[in-house]
Coordinates of C-alpha atoms and ligand atoms in Angstrom, one line a residue:
X3 CA 68.4 -47.9 83.0
X4 CA 66.0 -48.2 80.1
X5 CA 65.7 -45.3 77.9
X6 CA 62.5 -43.0 78.6
X7 CA 60.0 -42.4 76.0
X8 CA 57.2 -39.8 76.3
X9 CA 53.9 -41.3 75.4
X10 CA 51.8 -38.6 74.5
X11 CA 48.6 -40.2 73.1
X12 CA 46.9 -43.6 73.4
X13 CA 48.5 -46.4 71.3
X14 CA 47.4 -50.2 71.1
X15 CA 48.1 -52.2 74.3
X16 CA 50.4 -54.9 72.5
X17 CA 52.7 -52.0 71.0
X18 CA 53.0 -50.5 74.4
X19 CA 53.9 -53.9 75.9
X20 CA 56.5 -54.6 73.5
X21 CA 58.0 -51.0 74.0
X22 CA 58.3 -51.6 77.6
X23 CA 60.6 -54.5 77.2
X24 CA 63.1 -52.1 76.1
X25 CA 62.0 -48.7 77.2
X26 CA 60.5 -46.7 80.1
X27 CA 57.3 -45.3 78.8
X28 CA 56.0 -42.4 80.7
X29 CA 52.5 -41.4 80.1
X30 CA 52.2 -37.6 79.6
X31 CA 48.6 -37.3 80.7
X32 CA 49.7 -38.6 84.2
X33 CA 52.5 -36.3 84.7
X34 CA 52.4 -33.3 87.0
X35 CA 53.8 -30.0 85.7
X36 CA 56.5 -30.5 88.4
X37 CA 57.2 -34.2 87.1
X38 CA 57.1 -33.0 83.6
X39 CA 59.8 -30.2 84.3
X40 CA 62.1 -32.7 86.3
X41 CA 61.9 -35.2 83.5
X42 CA 61.8 -33.0 80.3
X43 CA 65.3 -33.4 79.5
X44 CA 65.3 -37.4 79.5
X45 CA 63.1 -37.7 76.7
X46 CA 64.7 -38.1 73.3
X47 CA 61.6 -39.7 71.7
X48 CA 57.7 -38.8 71.8
X49 CA 55.3 -41.3 70.6
X50 CA 51.9 -40.0 69.5
X51 CA 48.9 -41.0 67.1
X52 CA 47.6 -39.4 64.3
X53 CA 44.6 -37.7 66.1
X54 CA 46.7 -36.0 68.8
X55 CA 48.3 -32.5 68.8
X56 CA 51.8 -32.1 69.2
X57 CA 52.3 -28.5 69.7
X58 CA 55.2 -26.0 69.2
X59 CA 55.3 -25.4 73.0
X60 CA 55.6 -29.3 73.9
X61 CA 58.3 -29.7 71.2
X62 CA 60.3 -26.6 72.8
X63 CA 59.7 -27.8 76.4
X64 CA 61.8 -31.1 75.4
X65 CA 65.3 -29.9 75.1
X66 CA 66.8 -33.4 73.8
X67 CA 63.8 -34.5 71.8
X68 CA 65.1 -36.0 68.6
X69 CA 62.1 -38.1 67.2
X70 CA 58.5 -37.7 67.1
X71 CA 57.0 -41.0 65.9
X72 CA 53.3 -41.1 64.9
X73 CA 51.1 -44.1 65.0
X74 CA 49.2 -43.3 61.7
X75 CA 49.9 -41.8 58.3
X76 CA 48.5 -38.4 59.0
X77 CA 50.7 -36.1 60.8
X78 CA 48.7 -33.0 60.7
X79 CA 48.4 -33.1 64.4
X80 CA 52.3 -32.7 64.7
X81 CA 53.7 -29.0 64.3
X82 CA 56.2 -30.0 61.7
X83 CA 57.6 -26.6 61.3
X84 CA 58.5 -26.5 64.9
X85 CA 59.9 -29.9 64.8
X86 CA 62.1 -29.0 61.9
X87 CA 63.4 -25.8 63.5
X88 CA 64.2 -27.7 66.5
X89 CA 65.8 -30.4 64.5
X90 CA 63.3 -33.2 65.5
X91 CA 62.7 -36.0 63.0
X92 CA 58.9 -37.2 62.4
X93 CA 58.0 -40.6 61.4
X94 CA 54.8 -42.0 60.5
X95 CA 53.1 -45.3 59.3
X96 CA 52.3 -45.0 55.5
X97 CA 51.3 -47.7 53.2
X98 CA 50.4 -50.3 55.4
X99 CA 46.8 -49.1 56.3
X100 CA 46.2 -48.1 52.6
X101 CA 43.8 -51.1 51.8
X102 CA 41.8 -50.6 54.8
X103 CA 41.1 -46.9 54.4
X104 CA 40.2 -47.5 50.8
X105 CA 38.0 -50.5 51.8
X106 CA 36.3 -48.3 54.0
X107 CA 35.8 -45.6 51.6
X108 CA 34.0 -48.2 49.0
X109 CA 31.8 -49.4 52.1
X110 CA 30.8 -45.8 52.9
X111 CA 30.0 -45.2 49.3
X112 CA 27.8 -48.4 49.0
X113 CA 26.3 -48.0 52.5
X114 CA 25.3 -44.1 51.8
X115 CA 23.8 -44.9 48.2
X116 CA 22.1 -48.3 49.1
X117 CA 21.2 -46.7 52.6
X118 CA 22.3 -50.1 54.1
X119 CA 22.2 -48.7 57.7
X120 CA 18.7 -47.2 57.3
X121 CA 17.4 -50.3 55.7
X122 CA 18.5 -52.6 58.5
X123 CA 16.8 -50.1 61.0
X124 CA 13.7 -50.2 58.7
X125 CA 13.5 -54.1 59.4
X126 CA 14.3 -53.5 63.0
X127 CA 11.5 -51.0 63.4
X128 CA 8.8 -53.3 61.8
X129 CA 8.7 -51.2 58.6
X130 CA 8.9 -54.2 56.2
X131 CA 5.6 -55.6 57.3
X132 CA 3.9 -52.4 55.9
X133 CA 5.6 -52.5 52.7
X134 CA 9.0 -52.3 50.8
X135 CA 11.9 -49.9 51.5
X136 CA 12.2 -46.8 48.9
X137 CA 14.5 -47.4 46.1
X138 CA 18.0 -45.9 46.3
X139 CA 20.7 -44.9 44.1
X140 CA 23.0 -47.1 42.0
X141 CA 26.7 -47.1 42.6
X142 CA 28.1 -49.0 39.5
X143 CA 29.0 -47.0 36.6
X144 CA 28.8 -43.9 38.4
X145 CA 31.4 -40.9 38.4
X146 CA 33.8 -40.7 41.3
X147 CA 35.9 -37.7 41.9
X148 CA 38.9 -38.0 44.0
X149 CA 40.5 -35.1 46.1
X150 CA 43.9 -36.4 46.8
X151 CA 45.1 -39.2 44.7
X152 CA 48.0 -40.4 46.8
X153 CA 48.4 -43.9 48.3
X154 CA 44.8 -44.2 49.5
X155 CA 43.2 -42.4 46.6
X156 CA 44.7 -44.8 44.1
X157 CA 43.7 -47.7 46.0
X158 CA 40.1 -46.6 46.0
X159 CA 40.5 -45.6 42.2
X160 CA 41.7 -49.3 41.7
X161 CA 38.5 -50.7 43.4
X162 CA 36.1 -48.3 41.9
X163 CA 37.2 -49.4 38.5
X164 CA 35.9 -52.9 39.5
X165 CA 32.6 -51.1 39.7
X166 CA 32.9 -49.6 36.3
X167 CA 32.9 -46.1 37.6
X168 CA 34.5 -43.3 35.9
X169 CA 37.3 -41.7 37.6
X170 CA 38.7 -38.3 37.8
X171 CA 41.0 -36.6 40.4
X172 CA 42.3 -33.4 41.8
X173 CA 45.6 -33.1 43.1
X174 CA 48.0 -29.9 43.3
X175 CA 50.4 -31.8 41.0
X176 CA 49.1 -34.1 38.1
X177 CA 50.4 -37.6 38.3
X178 CA 52.4 -38.4 35.1
X179 CA 51.4 -42.1 35.3
X180 CA 47.9 -42.1 36.6
X181 CA 45.5 -43.4 34.0
X182 CA 42.5 -41.2 35.5
X183 CA 41.6 -37.9 34.3
X184 CA 43.1 -34.9 35.9
X185 CA 40.7 -31.9 36.9
X186 CA 42.6 -29.3 38.6
X187 CA 39.5 -27.2 39.4
X188 CA 37.6 -28.6 42.6
X189 CA 34.4 -27.1 41.7
X190 CA 34.4 -28.6 38.2
X191 CA 35.6 -32.0 39.8
X192 CA 32.6 -31.7 42.1
X193 CA 30.1 -30.6 39.6
X194 CA 31.2 -33.7 37.3
X195 CA 31.0 -36.2 40.1
X196 CA 28.6 -38.2 41.7
X197 CA 30.9 -39.1 44.6
X198 CA 33.3 -36.6 45.9
X199 CA 35.9 -38.6 48.0
X200 CA 38.3 -36.9 50.0
X201 CA 41.7 -38.5 50.5
X202 CA 44.0 -35.3 51.3
X203 CA 46.1 -34.9 54.4
X204 CA 44.6 -32.6 57.0
X205 CA 46.3 -29.4 58.4
X206 CA 46.2 -25.8 57.5
X207 CA 46.8 -26.1 53.7
X208 CA 43.8 -28.4 53.3
X209 CA 41.2 -26.7 56.2
X210 CA 37.7 -26.3 54.9
X211 CA 38.9 -27.2 51.3
X212 CA 35.3 -28.4 50.9
X213 CA 33.2 -25.6 51.6
X214 CA 29.6 -24.7 50.6
X215 CA 30.5 -23.7 46.8
X216 CA 31.9 -27.1 46.3
X217 CA 29.1 -29.0 48.3
X218 CA 26.6 -27.1 46.1
X219 CA 28.6 -27.9 43.0
X220 CA 28.4 -31.6 43.9
X221 CA 24.5 -31.0 44.5
X222 CA 21.5 -33.0 45.3
X223 CA 22.5 -36.2 43.5
X224 CA 26.0 -36.0 44.9
X225 CA 27.5 -37.8 47.6
X226 CA 30.4 -36.5 49.9
X227 CA 32.6 -39.3 51.4
X228 CA 35.4 -38.3 53.9
X229 CA 38.0 -40.7 55.1
X230 CA 40.6 -38.2 55.4
X231 CA 40.2 -35.6 58.2
X232 CA 37.4 -33.6 59.6
X233 CA 39.3 -30.4 59.3
X234 CA 39.1 -30.8 55.4
X235 CA 35.4 -30.1 55.5
X236 CA 33.5 -27.0 56.7
X237 CA 31.1 -29.0 58.9
X238 CA 28.7 -26.4 59.4
X239 CA 28.3 -25.7 55.7
X240 CA 27.9 -29.6 55.3
X241 CA 25.0 -29.8 57.8
X242 CA 23.4 -26.8 56.0
X243 CA 23.7 -28.3 52.5
X244 CA 22.1 -31.4 54.2
X245 CA 19.5 -29.5 55.7
X246 CA 18.3 -27.6 52.8
X247 CA 18.6 -30.6 50.6
X248 CA 21.3 -29.2 48.3
X249 CA 23.5 -32.1 49.0
X250 CA 22.2 -35.8 48.5
X251 CA 24.1 -37.8 50.7
X252 CA 27.4 -38.2 53.0
X253 CA 29.4 -40.9 54.3
X254 CA 32.0 -39.8 57.0
X255 CA 34.6 -41.4 59.0
X256 CA 36.1 -38.2 60.5
X257 CA 34.9 -35.1 62.0
X258 CA 35.6 -31.7 63.1
X259 CA 35.7 -32.1 66.9
X260 CA 36.1 -36.0 67.5
X261 CA 34.8 -37.8 69.4
X262 CA 31.8 -35.4 69.4
X263 CA 29.7 -35.9 66.3
X264 CA 26.9 -33.1 65.9
X265 CA 23.4 -34.5 66.1
X266 CA 22.6 -33.2 62.7
X267 CA 24.7 -35.7 61.3
X268 CA 23.3 -38.6 63.2
X269 CA 20.1 -40.5 62.4
X270 CA 19.5 -39.5 58.8
X271 CA 18.9 -42.1 56.3
X272 CA 21.4 -40.4 53.9
X273 CA 24.2 -40.0 56.2
X274 CA 26.3 -42.9 57.1
X275 CA 28.9 -42.4 60.0
X276 CA 31.8 -44.3 61.6
X277 CA 33.9 -43.3 64.5
X278 CA 37.4 -42.8 62.7
X279 CA 38.0 -46.7 62.2
X280 CA 39.2 -46.8 58.8
X281 CA 42.6 -48.2 59.7
X282 CA 41.4 -50.2 62.7
X283 CA 41.4 -53.7 61.6
X284 CA 43.5 -56.3 63.7
X285 CA 46.1 -56.9 60.9
X286 CA 46.6 -53.2 59.9
X287 CA 46.9 -52.1 63.5
X288 CA 49.6 -54.8 64.0
X289 CA 51.4 -53.6 61.1
X290 CA 51.2 -49.9 62.2
X291 CA 52.7 -51.1 65.6
X292 CA 55.4 -52.6 63.8
X293 CA 56.3 -49.6 61.8
X294 CA 56.3 -47.6 64.9
X295 CA 58.6 -50.2 66.6
X296 CA 60.9 -50.1 63.6
X297 CA 61.4 -46.5 63.6
X298 CA 62.1 -46.6 67.4
X299 CA 64.5 -49.4 67.2
X300 CA 66.1 -47.8 64.2
X301 CA 66.6 -44.4 66.1
X302 CA 68.0 -45.9 69.3
X303 CA 70.4 -48.2 67.2
X304 CA 71.5 -45.1 65.3
X305 CA 70.2 -46.5 61.9
X306 CA 68.4 -44.3 59.3
X307 CA 64.7 -44.0 60.2
X308 CA 62.5 -46.3 58.4
X309 CA 59.4 -44.2 57.5
X310 CA 60.2 -40.5 58.0
X311 CA 57.7 -37.9 56.7
X312 CA 58.5 -36.7 53.2
Ligands
NDP27 P1 49.3 -39.3 50.4 O1 50.4 -38.5 50.8 O2 49.9 -40.4 49.8 O3 48.3 -38.8 49.5 C1 47.9 -37.4 49.7 C2 47.4 -36.9 48.3 O4 46.8 -35.7 48.8 C3 48.5 -36.5 47.5 O5 48.3 -37.1 46.3 C4 48.5 -35.0 47.5 O6 48.8 -34.6 46.0 C5 47.0 -34.7 47.7 N1 46.9 -33.3 48.3 C6 47.5 -32.7 49.3 N2 46.9 -31.3 49.3 C7 45.9 -31.2 48.5 C8 45.0 -30.4 48.1 N3 45.1 -29.0 48.7 N4 44.3 -30.3 47.1 C9 44.2 -31.6 46.4 N5 45.2 -32.6 46.7 C10 45.8 -32.3 47.8 O7 48.7 -39.6 51.7 P2 47.7 -41.3 51.8 O8 46.9 -41.5 50.8 O9 48.6 -42.2 52.5 O10 46.6 -40.5 53.0 C11 46.0 -39.7 53.0 C12 45.4 -39.1 54.3 O11 44.3 -39.9 54.6 C13 46.3 -38.9 55.5 O12 47.0 -37.6 55.4 C14 45.3 -38.9 56.6 O13 44.8 -37.7 56.8 C15 44.0 -39.7 56.0 N6 43.8 -40.9 56.9 C16 42.6 -41.3 57.4 C17 42.5 -42.6 58.0 C18 41.4 -42.6 58.9 O14 41.3 -43.3 59.9 N7 40.2 -42.2 58.5 C19 43.5 -43.5 58.1 C20 44.7 -43.1 57.3 C21 44.9 -41.9 56.6 P3 49.7 -33.2 45.8 O15 50.6 -33.0 46.8 O16 50.0 -33.2 44.5 O17 48.7 -32.3 46.1

């Protein structure tokens, strides 16, 4: 009998196919309450992605659960306190997606400032025949404030150096070996930045870290770039700041209530939006899949987990 794994959220088809060779994957969404109750004790392992929610109730309902393997680096959807209480380990996929997310952050910075999307629409709508596109803002040489200088934040900082940007960052703890200016006060960082880039984890500790005062400090000439989690930004405050013109622009890959994106963030020349695709390239998704496989195999072989959460 192949061991059963509870599949709680969508994962790439090749990963599923690979797992099915050795394990029996049971799709949580298709289980009736009675099916679930009958099978709950069979699951030692639960697979999820970085966007789904693994609640305390679900963890408690699986008496033999030992591992939650997350496809993604962010594990804010998992109730890690409950997992720890139930002695359930959690793994994620750090590192392999860093470059992609940093690339998209740079892309959003360039696309918002140079209005690449709106400029294409301008051509498509025949605007060029009536005259040139309005001038936009320069990226090179500007000031970048990074909120959350971890793996991804650092990868963006390295790219931004190539654009001769001056770089400052805000973490809860300064990094001993980072060559960039540490600014512990978020409001000051926002005031002193042309771009405020969010690279923190999501979850309760960072919820609405970016509120109206921070957006006002960033100001009319400032651009917010969010590739972290929608929950980090007070989305209503962001919309209000854009409506009132107190914030210059925004580039967003993540939102409050995905996949719903408020009308107010769509169809604005100064807002560029993407549907949570920062790590979604073929090679990175393969590497993330491999990380998940490595952790699952390590678990069933009784070996140490490859990438447990810190
Ligand atoms: P890391 O853990 O390497 O970095 C996170 C950084 O955030 C750390 O430097 C940490 O420093 C800092 N941080 C945490 N809390 C705060 C806070 N309250 N204020 C300021 N800084 C804070 O993670 P990664 O760089 O690998 O990933 C970051 C996040 O990016 C993920 O958790 C995920 O949510 C998101 N992500 C989004 C993707 C997308 O598709 N859009 C794809 C991949 C990741 P310190 O502890 O000192 O505060």
